[in-house]
Amino acid sequence: MFAIELILCIMPTGVAGYFRKLLFVLITSLVCLIGLCEFSLYAQDNPYGIDNDCFEQFWLTERKIGSIDFASSLNELMSMSVKSSDRKALTLAYVLKLRDAIDRKDEVDVDESLSGLLVTAESAELSQYYYHGYVLAASFYNNIGMTTKSLALAQEMETVSKMNADVYGRWSSDRCLASLYIARHNNKAAREYLLEAIDIFRSTKSHILSN
């Protein structure tokens, strides 16, 4: 880059200006091309197996978490999910909504977003996102010092998972509770939940855990 600038410096002013503009256009075009290629490759991957248009919007919305543009992008994702009857895409939209509320440390919005996610994930029979919502919220409240509420959420998750005989839910709640008890320096309780989580992982036939 230094060599290019040196050449431009010894050129006549008009010619140097022209080449600077040309260089700027070339570099800008290259950057945009790299960005588009990155987006295209990521969008083609679509690891969630949702509608492709919804996935592209999901990817764009995820990048806007915490920004002022997030709400409008999320609304577009939700609208597209409903229009395409993609319940998984809609569930993922609520996951992003919860993550954004956590990023902004908005406790009211965290609770509302969690409720929306639980209802949507249960309706779509997507238990991994149902329990993931609990884990996100419990971790958030633990991180801001609201340990009682954090533990209550994790215990609620444990109760629901046992009631539904949901292996993934039990595994998630055990890991979450172990983490919370470690933070409380209650190693005995943490050990019990960790051992239970390990036992579930070793003996499960759940495709979610085995993948």
mmCIF file of C-alpha atoms in Angstrom, residues 26-114:
data_model
loop_
_atom_site.group_PDB
_atom_site.id
_atom_site.type_symbol
_atom_site.label_atom_id
_atom_site.label_comp_id
_atom_site.label_asym_id
_atom_site.label_seq_id
_atom_site.Cartn_x
_atom_site.Cartn_y
_atom_site.Cartn_z
ATOM 1 C CA LEU A 26 -11.831 -1.238 -6.647
ATOM 2 C CA ILE A 27 -11.211 -1.700 -2.912
ATOM 3 C CA THR A 28 -14.827 -0.876 -2.034
ATOM 4 C CA SER A 29 -16.097 -3.300 -4.660
ATOM 5 C CA LEU A 30 -13.793 -6.022 -3.354
ATOM 6 C CA VAL A 31 -14.970 -5.524 0.233
ATOM 7 C CA CYS A 32 -18.628 -5.665 -0.844
ATOM 8 C CA LEU A 33 -17.974 -8.785 -2.918
ATOM 9 C CA ILE A 34 -16.320 -10.541 0.018
ATOM 10 C CA GLY A 35 -19.254 -9.578 2.252
ATOM 11 C CA LEU A 36 -21.795 -10.854 -0.266
ATOM 12 C CA CYS A 37 -19.894 -14.128 -0.692
ATOM 13 C CA GLU A 38 -19.762 -14.587 3.074
ATOM 14 C CA PHE A 39 -23.494 -13.925 3.358
ATOM 15 C CA SER A 40 -24.302 -16.218 0.424
ATOM 16 C CA LEU A 41 -22.243 -19.101 1.789
ATOM 17 C CA TYR A 42 -23.736 -18.712 5.255
ATOM 18 C CA ALA A 43 -27.280 -18.445 3.935
ATOM 19 C CA GLN A 44 -26.847 -21.523 1.750
ATOM 20 C CA ASP A 45 -25.765 -23.525 4.788
ATOM 21 C CA ASN A 46 -29.104 -22.921 6.594
ATOM 22 C CA PRO A 47 -28.292 -25.182 9.573
ATOM 23 C CA TYR A 48 -31.797 -24.797 11.030
ATOM 24 C CA GLY A 49 -33.540 -26.226 7.981
ATOM 25 C CA ILE A 50 -36.064 -23.403 7.867
ATOM 26 C CA ASP A 51 -37.456 -21.542 4.852
ATOM 27 C CA ASN A 52 -34.465 -20.036 2.991
ATOM 28 C CA ASP A 53 -35.906 -16.519 2.868
ATOM 29 C CA CYS A 54 -36.669 -16.737 6.577
ATOM 30 C CA PHE A 55 -33.132 -17.909 7.274
ATOM 31 C CA GLU A 56 -31.597 -14.981 5.411
ATOM 32 C CA GLN A 57 -33.800 -12.629 7.445
ATOM 33 C CA PHE A 58 -32.926 -14.525 10.633
ATOM 34 C CA TRP A 59 -29.225 -14.075 9.900
ATOM 35 C CA LEU A 60 -29.672 -10.352 9.254
ATOM 36 C CA THR A 61 -31.803 -9.910 12.390
ATOM 37 C CA GLU A 62 -29.328 -11.753 14.594
ATOM 38 C CA ARG A 63 -26.608 -9.322 13.547
ATOM 39 C CA LYS A 64 -28.794 -6.410 14.698
ATOM 40 C CA ILE A 65 -29.326 -7.599 18.275
ATOM 41 C CA GLY A 66 -28.945 -4.640 20.619
ATOM 42 C CA SER A 67 -29.276 -2.045 17.839
ATOM 43 C CA ILE A 68 -32.125 0.356 17.076
ATOM 44 C CA ASP A 69 -32.798 -1.534 13.833
ATOM 45 C CA PHE A 70 -33.494 -4.818 15.603
ATOM 46 C CA ALA A 71 -37.235 -4.364 16.182
ATOM 47 C CA SER A 72 -38.115 -3.673 12.546
ATOM 48 C CA SER A 73 -35.918 -6.535 11.367
ATOM 49 C CA LEU A 74 -37.514 -8.902 13.894
ATOM 50 C CA ASN A 75 -41.026 -7.866 12.820
ATOM 51 C CA GLU A 76 -40.107 -8.661 9.223
ATOM 52 C CA LEU A 77 -38.794 -12.090 10.264
ATOM 53 C CA MET A 78 -41.946 -12.864 12.223
ATOM 54 C CA SER A 79 -44.144 -11.729 9.329
ATOM 55 C CA MET A 80 -42.208 -13.894 6.877
ATOM 56 C CA SER A 81 -42.378 -16.876 9.247
ATOM 57 C CA VAL A 82 -46.149 -16.611 9.584
ATOM 58 C CA LYS A 83 -46.613 -16.083 5.843
ATOM 59 C CA SER A 84 -44.544 -19.182 5.036
ATOM 60 C CA SER A 85 -46.181 -21.191 7.870
ATOM 61 C CA ASP A 86 -42.704 -21.938 9.225
ATOM 62 C CA ARG A 87 -43.198 -22.534 12.942
ATOM 63 C CA LYS A 88 -39.527 -23.216 13.537
ATOM 64 C CA ALA A 89 -38.549 -19.900 11.985
ATOM 65 C CA LEU A 90 -41.097 -18.161 14.220
ATOM 66 C CA THR A 91 -39.680 -19.951 17.258
ATOM 67 C CA LEU A 92 -36.180 -18.820 16.326
ATOM 68 C CA ALA A 93 -37.506 -15.271 16.002
ATOM 69 C CA TYR A 94 -38.634 -15.424 19.631
ATOM 70 C CA VAL A 95 -35.198 -16.727 20.616
ATOM 71 C CA LEU A 96 -33.684 -13.606 19.027
ATOM 72 C CA LYS A 97 -36.265 -11.432 20.780
ATOM 73 C CA LEU A 98 -35.212 -12.901 24.123
ATOM 74 C CA ARG A 99 -31.517 -12.490 23.336
ATOM 75 C CA ASP A 100 -32.078 -8.837 22.420
ATOM 76 C CA ALA A 101 -33.967 -8.184 25.679
ATOM 77 C CA ILE A 102 -31.087 -9.797 27.582
ATOM 78 C CA ASP A 103 -28.559 -7.686 25.681
ATOM 79 C CA ARG A 104 -30.468 -4.553 26.709
ATOM 80 C CA LYS A 105 -30.886 -5.842 30.286
ATOM 81 C CA ASP A 106 -34.623 -5.145 30.100
ATOM 82 C CA GLU A 107 -36.106 -7.406 32.793
ATOM 83 C CA VAL A 108 -39.737 -6.793 31.787
ATOM 84 C CA ASP A 109 -38.984 -7.584 28.152
ATOM 85 C CA VAL A 110 -36.955 -10.655 29.171
ATOM 86 C CA ASP A 111 -39.977 -12.074 31.014
ATOM 87 C CA GLU A 112 -42.368 -11.253 28.154
ATOM 88 C CA SER A 113 -40.006 -12.639 25.523
ATOM 89 C CA LEU A 114 -39.491 -15.829 27.497
#
